[in-house]
JSON list of C-alpha atoms in Angstrom, two decimals:
[
{"chain": "A", "resi": 22, "resn": "MET", "atom": "CA", "xyz": [-25.37, -30.25, -0.57]},
{"chain": "A", "resi": 23, "resn": "ASN", "atom": "CA", "xyz": [-26.37, -32.03, -4.22]},
{"chain": "A", "resi": 24, "resn": "THR", "atom": "CA", "xyz": [-23.38, -32.43, -6.52]},
{"chain": "A", "resi": 25, "resn": "GLU", "atom": "CA", "xyz": [-24.74, -29.46, -8.85]},
{"chain": "A", "resi": 26, "resn": "THR", "atom": "CA", "xyz": [-24.30, -26.98, -5.86]},
{"chain": "A", "resi": 27, "resn": "ILE", "atom": "CA", "xyz": [-20.69, -28.55, -5.10]},
{"chain": "A", "resi": 28, "resn": "THR", "atom": "CA", "xyz": [-19.85, -28.05, -8.36]},
{"chain": "A", "resi": 29, "resn": "ASN", "atom": "CA", "xyz": [-21.15, -24.81, -9.06]},
{"chain": "A", "resi": 30, "resn": "LEU", "atom": "CA", "xyz": [-19.26, -23.69, -6.06]},
{"chain": "A", "resi": 31, "resn": "ILE", "atom": "CA", "xyz": [-15.88, -25.39, -6.95]},
{"chain": "A", "resi": 32, "resn": "LEU", "atom": "CA", "xyz": [-16.38, -23.36, -10.50]},
{"chain": "A", "resi": 33, "resn": "ALA", "atom": "CA", "xyz": [-17.10, -20.19, -8.74]},
{"chain": "A", "resi": 34, "resn": "PHE", "atom": "CA", "xyz": [-13.79, -20.39, -6.59]},
{"chain": "A", "resi": 35, "resn": "CYS", "atom": "CA", "xyz": [-11.75, -21.47, -9.93]},
{"chain": "A", "resi": 36, "resn": "PHE", "atom": "CA", "xyz": [-12.98, -18.62, -11.59]},
{"chain": "A", "resi": 37, "resn": "ALA", "atom": "CA", "xyz": [-12.35, -16.30, -8.52]},
{"chain": "A", "resi": 38, "resn": "VAL", "atom": "CA", "xyz": [-8.78, -17.02, -8.02]},
{"chain": "A", "resi": 39, "resn": "PRO", "atom": "CA", "xyz": [-7.72, -15.45, -11.59]},
{"chain": "A", "resi": 40, "resn": "ILE", "atom": "CA", "xyz": [-9.99, -12.70, -11.34]},
{"chain": "A", "resi": 41, "resn": "ALA", "atom": "CA", "xyz": [-9.04, -11.96, -7.81]},
{"chain": "A", "resi": 42, "resn": "ILE", "atom": "CA", "xyz": [-5.16, -11.96, -9.18]},
{"chain": "A", "resi": 43, "resn": "VAL", "atom": "CA", "xyz": [-6.04, -9.10, -11.47]},
{"chain": "A", "resi": 44, "resn": "ILE", "atom": "CA", "xyz": [-8.41, -6.95, -9.11]},
{"chain": "A", "resi": 45, "resn": "THR", "atom": "CA", "xyz": [-6.85, -6.99, -5.53]},
{"chain": "A", "resi": 46, "resn": "PRO", "atom": "CA", "xyz": [-3.55, -4.80, -6.65]},
{"chain": "A", "resi": 47, "resn": "ILE", "atom": "CA", "xyz": [-6.09, -2.28, -8.53]},
{"chain": "A", "resi": 48, "resn": "PHE", "atom": "CA", "xyz": [-8.15, -2.47, -5.04]},
{"chain": "A", "resi": 49, "resn": "ILE", "atom": "CA", "xyz": [-4.88, -1.96, -2.88]},
{"chain": "A", "resi": 50, "resn": "TYR", "atom": "CA", "xyz": [-4.06, 1.10, -5.18]},
{"chain": "A", "resi": 51, "resn": "LEU", "atom": "CA", "xyz": [-7.25, 2.96, -5.09]},
{"chain": "A", "resi": 52, "resn": "LYS", "atom": "CA", "xyz": [-7.66, 1.99, -1.13]},
{"chain": "A", "resi": 53, "resn": "LYS", "atom": "CA", "xyz": [-3.72, 3.67, -1.07]},
{"chain": "A", "resi": 54, "resn": "VAL", "atom": "CA", "xyz": [-4.41, 6.57, -2.79]},
{"chain": "A", "resi": 55, "resn": "MET", "atom": "CA", "xyz": [-8.01, 7.19, -2.26]},
{"chain": "A", "resi": 56, "resn": "TYR", "atom": "CA", "xyz": [-8.20, 6.11, 1.11]},
{"chain": "A", "resi": 57, "resn": "HIS", "atom": "CA", "xyz": [-5.48, 6.50, 3.51]},
{"chain": "A", "resi": 58, "resn": "PRO", "atom": "CA", "xyz": [-5.00, 9.77, 2.44]},
{"chain": "A", "resi": 59, "resn": "PHE", "atom": "CA", "xyz": [-8.29, 10.81, 4.22]},
{"chain": "A", "resi": 60, "resn": "LEU", "atom": "CA", "xyz": [-7.17, 8.83, 7.09]},
{"chain": "A", "resi": 61, "resn": "LYS", "atom": "CA", "xyz": [-3.94, 10.75, 8.11]},
{"chain": "A", "resi": 62, "resn": "LYS", "atom": "CA", "xyz": [-5.24, 12.74, 10.83]},
{"chain": "A", "resi": 63, "resn": "ASN", "atom": "CA", "xyz": [-6.54, 9.37, 12.30]},
{"chain": "A", "resi": 64, "resn": "PHE", "atom": "CA", "xyz": [-2.93, 8.09, 11.80]},
{"chain": "A", "resi": 65, "resn": "LEU", "atom": "CA", "xyz": [-1.09, 10.76, 12.96]},
{"chain": "A", "resi": 66, "resn": "ASP", "atom": "CA", "xyz": [-3.25, 10.92, 16.28]},
{"chain": "A", "resi": 67, "resn": "THR", "atom": "CA", "xyz": [-2.55, 7.10, 16.89]},
{"chain": "A", "resi": 68, "resn": "ALA", "atom": "CA", "xyz": [1.11, 7.91, 16.83]},
{"chain": "A", "resi": 69, "resn": "ILE", "atom": "CA", "xyz": [0.90, 10.42, 18.94]},
{"chain": "A", "resi": 70, "resn": "LYS", "atom": "CA", "xyz": [-1.20, 8.85, 21.58]},
{"chain": "A", "resi": 71, "resn": "LYS", "atom": "CA", "xyz": [0.70, 5.87, 21.29]},
{"chain": "A", "resi": 72, "resn": "GLY", "atom": "CA", "xyz": [3.92, 8.11, 21.90]},
{"chain": "A", "resi": 73, "resn": "HIS", "atom": "CA", "xyz": [5.78, 7.44, 18.72]},
{"chain": "A", "resi": 74, "resn": "ILE", "atom": "CA", "xyz": [7.47, 10.30, 18.06]},
{"chain": "A", "resi": 75, "resn": "VAL", "atom": "CA", "xyz": [11.14, 10.85, 17.67]},
{"chain": "A", "resi": 76, "resn": "LYS", "atom": "CA", "xyz": [13.01, 14.00, 17.63]},
{"chain": "A", "resi": 77, "resn": "ALA", "atom": "CA", "xyz": [15.14, 13.50, 14.45]},
{"chain": "A", "resi": 78, "resn": "LYS", "atom": "CA", "xyz": [18.71, 15.73, 13.59]},
{"chain": "A", "resi": 79, "resn": "LEU", "atom": "CA", "xyz": [19.92, 16.42, 10.21]},
{"chain": "A", "resi": 80, "resn": "ILE", "atom": "CA", "xyz": [23.52, 14.84, 9.62]},
{"chain": "A", "resi": 81, "resn": "LYS", "atom": "CA", "xyz": [23.85, 15.21, 6.05]},
{"chain": "A", "resi": 82, "resn": "GLU", "atom": "CA", "xyz": [22.13, 16.91, 3.24]},
{"chain": "A", "resi": 83, "resn": "HIS", "atom": "CA", "xyz": [23.47, 16.96, -0.72]},
{"chain": "A", "resi": 84, "resn": "TYR", "atom": "CA", "xyz": [22.49, 17.53, -3.94]},
{"chain": "A", "resi": 85, "resn": "LEU", "atom": "CA", "xyz": [21.05, 14.71, -6.00]},
{"chain": "A", "resi": 86, "resn": "ASN", "atom": "CA", "xyz": [23.22, 14.44, -9.26]},
{"chain": "A", "resi": 87, "resn": "ASP", "atom": "CA", "xyz": [21.57, 12.87, -12.79]},
{"chain": "A", "resi": 88, "resn": "TYR", "atom": "CA", "xyz": [23.20, 11.04, -15.23]},
{"chain": "A", "resi": 89, "resn": "THR", "atom": "CA", "xyz": [22.56, 10.77, -19.38]},
{"chain": "A", "resi": 90, "resn": "GLN", "atom": "CA", "xyz": [22.85, 8.14, -21.35]},
{"chain": "A", "resi": 91, "resn": "SER", "atom": "CA", "xyz": [26.39, 8.92, -21.98]},
{"chain": "A", "resi": 92, "resn": "GLY", "atom": "CA", "xyz": [27.53, 8.85, -18.68]},
{"chain": "A", "resi": 93, "resn": "VAL", "atom": "CA", "xyz": [27.59, 12.78, -18.00]},
{"chain": "A", "resi": 94, "resn": "VAL", "atom": "CA", "xyz": [26.79, 13.67, -14.50]},
{"chain": "A", "resi": 95, "resn": "TYR", "atom": "CA", "xyz": [24.78, 16.98, -14.23]},
{"chain": "A", "resi": 96, "resn": "PRO", "atom": "CA", "xyz": [23.05, 18.49, -10.62]},
{"chain": "A", "resi": 97, "resn": "THR", "atom": "CA", "xyz": [19.49, 18.22, -10.03]},
{"chain": "A", "resi": 98, "resn": "ASP", "atom": "CA", "xyz": [17.53, 20.83, -7.72]},
{"chain": "A", "resi": 99, "resn": "GLU", "atom": "CA", "xyz": [16.59, 18.11, -5.70]},
{"chain": "A", "resi": 100, "resn": "LYS", "atom": "CA", "xyz": [18.12, 17.56, -2.15]},
{"chain": "A", "resi": 101, "resn": "MET", "atom": "CA", "xyz": [18.65, 14.33, 0.03]},
{"chain": "A", "resi": 102, "resn": "GLY", "atom": "CA", "xyz": [18.60, 14.85, 3.54]},
{"chain": "A", "resi": 103, "resn": "THR", "atom": "CA", "xyz": [19.66, 12.01, 5.84]},
{"chain": "A", "resi": 104, "resn": "TYR", "atom": "CA", "xyz": [18.45, 12.64, 9.65]},
{"chain": "A", "resi": 105, "resn": "GLU", "atom": "CA", "xyz": [19.12, 10.29, 12.35]},
{"chain": "A", "resi": 106, "resn": "TYR", "atom": "CA", "xyz": [16.85, 9.61, 15.44]},
{"chain": "A", "resi": 107, "resn": "ASN", "atom": "CA", "xyz": [17.10, 7.12, 18.86]},
{"chain": "A", "resi": 108, "resn": "TYR", "atom": "CA", "xyz": [14.13, 5.05, 20.01]},
{"chain": "A", "resi": 109, "resn": "ASN", "atom": "CA", "xyz": [14.31, 2.40, 22.62]},
{"chain": "A", "resi": 110, "resn": "GLY", "atom": "CA", "xyz": [18.25, 2.61, 22.67]},
{"chain": "A", "resi": 111, "resn": "LYS", "atom": "CA", "xyz": [18.42, 1.92, 18.85]},
{"chain": "A", "resi": 112, "resn": "THR", "atom": "CA", "xyz": [19.81, 4.52, 16.60]},
{"chain": "A", "resi": 113, "resn": "TYR", "atom": "CA", "xyz": [17.90, 4.43, 12.95]},
{"chain": "A", "resi": 114, "resn": "ARG", "atom": "CA", "xyz": [18.66, 6.61, 9.67]},
{"chain": "A", "resi": 115, "resn": "ARG", "atom": "CA", "xyz": [15.90, 7.97, 7.43]},
{"chain": "A", "resi": 116, "resn": "ARG", "atom": "CA", "xyz": [16.69, 9.70, 4.08]},
{"chain": "A", "resi": 117, "resn": "PHE", "atom": "CA", "xyz": [13.93, 12.32, 2.40]},
{"chain": "A", "resi": 118, "resn": "VAL", "atom": "CA", "xyz": [14.37, 14.09, -0.89]},
{"chain": "A", "resi": 119, "resn": "GLY", "atom": "CA", "xyz": [12.99, 17.28, -1.31]},
{"chain": "A", "resi": 120, "resn": "PHE", "atom": "CA", "xyz": [13.41, 20.66, -3.35]},
{"chain": "A", "resi": 121, "resn": "ASN", "atom": "CA", "xyz": [13.66, 22.87, -0.46]},
{"chain": "A", "resi": 122, "resn": "GLU", "atom": "CA", "xyz": [16.10, 23.38, 2.68]},
{"chain": "A", "resi": 123, "resn": "PHE", "atom": "CA", "xyz": [15.74, 20.70, 5.42]},
{"chain": "A", "resi": 124, "resn": "ALA", "atom": "CA", "xyz": [15.25, 21.76, 9.07]},
{"chain": "A", "resi": 125, "resn": "ASP", "atom": "CA", "xyz": [18.03, 20.96, 11.23]},
{"chain": "A", "resi": 126, "resn": "GLU", "atom": "CA", "xyz": [15.95, 19.42, 13.85]},
{"chain": "A", "resi": 127, "resn": "VAL", "atom": "CA", "xyz": [12.21, 17.83, 13.00]},
{"chain": "A", "resi": 128, "resn": "ASN", "atom": "CA", "xyz": [9.66, 15.52, 14.57]},
{"chain": "A", "resi": 129, "resn": "LEU", "atom": "CA", "xyz": [9.13, 12.21, 12.84]},
{"chain": "A", "resi": 130, "resn": "TYR", "atom": "CA", "xyz": [6.55, 10.25, 13.86]},
{"chain": "A", "resi": 131, "resn": "PHE", "atom": "CA", "xyz": [5.38, 6.12, 12.74]},
{"chain": "A", "resi": 132, "resn": "ILE", "atom": "CA", "xyz": [2.68, 4.14, 13.08]},
{"chain": "A", "resi": 133, "resn": "SER", "atom": "CA", "xyz": [4.18, 0.83, 14.12]},
{"chain": "A", "resi": 134, "resn": "ASN", "atom": "CA", "xyz": [7.57, 0.54, 12.90]},
{"chain": "A", "resi": 135, "resn": "PRO", "atom": "CA", "xyz": [10.04, 3.18, 14.15]},
{"chain": "A", "resi": 136, "resn": "ALA", "atom": "CA", "xyz": [12.61, 2.56, 10.69]},
{"chain": "A", "resi": 137, "resn": "LYS", "atom": "CA", "xyz": [9.91, 3.72, 8.88]},
{"chain": "A", "resi": 138, "resn": "THR", "atom": "CA", "xyz": [9.03, 7.47, 10.19]},
{"chain": "A", "resi": 139, "resn": "GLU", "atom": "CA", "xyz": [7.67, 9.87, 8.05]},
{"chain": "A", "resi": 140, "resn": "PHE", "atom": "CA", "xyz": [6.67, 14.00, 8.35]},
{"chain": "A", "resi": 141, "resn": "GLY", "atom": "CA", "xyz": [3.50, 14.57, 10.05]},
{"chain": "A", "resi": 142, "resn": "ASP", "atom": "CA", "xyz": [1.87, 14.75, 6.80]},
{"chain": "A", "resi": 143, "resn": "ASN", "atom": "CA", "xyz": [3.15, 12.04, 4.99]},
{"chain": "A", "resi": 144, "resn": "ILE", "atom": "CA", "xyz": [2.57, 9.30, 7.77]},
{"chain": "A", "resi": 145, "resn": "TRP", "atom": "CA", "xyz": [-0.30, 7.52, 5.80]},
{"chain": "A", "resi": 146, "resn": "THR", "atom": "CA", "xyz": [2.45, 6.41, 2.78]},
{"chain": "A", "resi": 147, "resn": "THR", "atom": "CA", "xyz": [3.69, 3.83, 5.78]},
{"chain": "A", "resi": 148, "resn": "ALA", "atom": "CA", "xyz": [0.29, 2.56, 6.83]},
{"chain": "A", "resi": 149, "resn": "LYS", "atom": "CA", "xyz": [0.60, -1.46, 5.90]},
{"chain": "A", "resi": 150, "resn": "ASN", "atom": "CA", "xyz": [-1.89, -2.77, 3.07]},
{"chain": "A", "resi": 151, "resn": "HIS", "atom": "CA", "xyz": [-2.44, -6.74, 3.76]},
{"chain": "A", "resi": 152, "resn": "TRP", "atom": "CA", "xyz": [-2.28, -7.43, 0.34]},
{"chain": "A", "resi": 153, "resn": "ILE", "atom": "CA", "xyz": [-2.41, -11.10, 1.17]},
{"chain": "A", "resi": 154, "resn": "ARG", "atom": "CA", "xyz": [-5.66, -10.97, 3.54]},
{"chain": "A", "resi": 155, "resn": "SER", "atom": "CA", "xyz": [-7.16, -8.55, 0.57]},
{"chain": "A", "resi": 156, "resn": "PHE", "atom": "CA", "xyz": [-6.05, -10.83, -1.94]},
{"chain": "A", "resi": 157, "resn": "PHE", "atom": "CA", "xyz": [-8.05, -13.92, 0.07]},
{"chain": "A", "resi": 158, "resn": "LEU", "atom": "CA", "xyz": [-11.23, -11.87, 0.81]},
{"chain": "A", "resi": 159, "resn": "MET", "atom": "CA", "xyz": [-11.43, -11.34, -2.47]},
{"chain": "A", "resi": 160, "resn": "ILE", "atom": "CA", "xyz": [-11.33, -14.89, -3.63]},
{"chain": "A", "resi": 161, "resn": "LEU", "atom": "CA", "xyz": [-13.85, -15.24, -0.87]},
{"chain": "A", "resi": 162, "resn": "LEU", "atom": "CA", "xyz": [-16.19, -12.72, -2.16]},
{"chain": "A", "resi": 163, "resn": "LEU", "atom": "CA", "xyz": [-15.96, -13.13, -5.51]},
{"chain": "A", "resi": 164, "resn": "THR", "atom": "CA", "xyz": [-16.73, -16.73, -5.23]},
{"chain": "A", "resi": 165, "resn": "VAL", "atom": "CA", "xyz": [-19.38, -16.08, -3.16]},
{"chain": "A", "resi": 166, "resn": "ILE", "atom": "CA", "xyz": [-20.92, -13.49, -5.95]},
{"chain": "A", "resi": 167, "resn": "LEU", "atom": "CA", "xyz": [-20.22, -16.25, -8.78]},
{"chain": "A", "resi": 168, "resn": "TRP", "atom": "CA", "xyz": [-21.73, -18.85, -6.94]},
{"chain": "A", "resi": 169, "resn": "PHE", "atom": "CA", "xyz": [-24.72, -16.76, -6.63]},
{"chain": "A", "resi": 170, "resn": "ILE", "atom": "CA", "xyz": [-25.03, -15.59, -10.08]},
{"chain": "A", "resi": 171, "resn": "VAL", "atom": "CA", "xyz": [-24.83, -19.28, -11.29]},
{"chain": "A", "resi": 172, "resn": "THR", "atom": "CA", "xyz": [-26.98, -21.08, -8.83]},
{"chain": "A", "resi": 173, "resn": "PHE", "atom": "CA", "xyz": [-29.83, -18.79, -9.66]},
{"chain": "A", "resi": 174, "resn": "LYS", "atom": "CA", "xyz": [-29.23, -18.95, -13.62]},
{"chain": "A", "resi": 175, "resn": "PHE", "atom": "CA", "xyz": [-28.68, -15.15, -13.86]},
{"chain": "A", "resi": 176, "resn": "ILE", "atom": "CA", "xyz": [-25.58, -16.53, -16.13]},
{"chain": "A", "resi": 177, "resn": "GLN", "atom": "CA", "xyz": [-24.41, -19.76, -17.53]},
{"chain": "A", "resi": 178, "resn": "TRP", "atom": "CA", "xyz": [-21.39, -20.74, -16.76]},
{"chain": "A", "resi": 179, "resn": "SER", "atom": "CA", "xyz": [-20.46, -20.94, -20.98]},
{"chain": "A", "resi": 180, "resn": "ASP", "atom": "CA", "xyz": [-21.29, -17.26, -21.23]},
{"chain": "A", "resi": 181, "resn": "LEU", "atom": "CA", "xyz": [-18.81, -16.63, -17.87]},
{"chain": "A", "resi": 182, "resn": "GLU", "atom": "CA", "xyz": [-16.04, -18.07, -19.81]},
{"chain": "A", "resi": 183, "resn": "ASN", "atom": "CA", "xyz": [-16.61, -16.00, -23.36]},
{"chain": "A", "resi": 184, "resn": "MET", "atom": "CA", "xyz": [-16.25, -13.13, -21.15]},
{"chain": "A", "resi": 185, "resn": "ILE", "atom": "CA", "xyz": [-13.53, -14.04, -19.92]},
{"chain": "A", "resi": 186, "resn": "ASN", "atom": "CA", "xyz": [-11.82, -15.35, -22.94]},
{"chain": "A", "resi": 187, "resn": "SER", "atom": "CA", "xyz": [-13.03, -12.41, -24.75]},
{"chain": "A", "resi": 188, "resn": "ILE", "atom": "CA", "xyz": [-10.73, -10.10, -22.34]}
]
């Protein structure tokens, strides 16, 4: 490799890191909101196939209160239900908030962590996001893209600096 290629690669990496810091949370949010709900059937099927189903019993249910600035307490229509279940000899408790009555006994599902159970239609909310892996993947992808753009003279470094400074 010649000096110009190495310099362009180092500069591309230096520009890719701050851009990845901004883009990664947006990517993870969009993935969680747009992609995971479509996978919820797959997550539920996987949990059932692995036997990650627990029968939970309602042990406590109460209305939630809200507080004003002056400290006055007033009840809300929301309820909190606490369920207790056993998995592999260990007892877990999980709380849920809702507006309806909670059933006395429900099936809860989990992907890999028995402490993070959910009702079947909400199992996708506990899916891992792997933000560190996403961050490094963004750095790598942005480095390659920026290096390609600058190496083949689609844009000059000074133009890229001006675009970033204008943000």
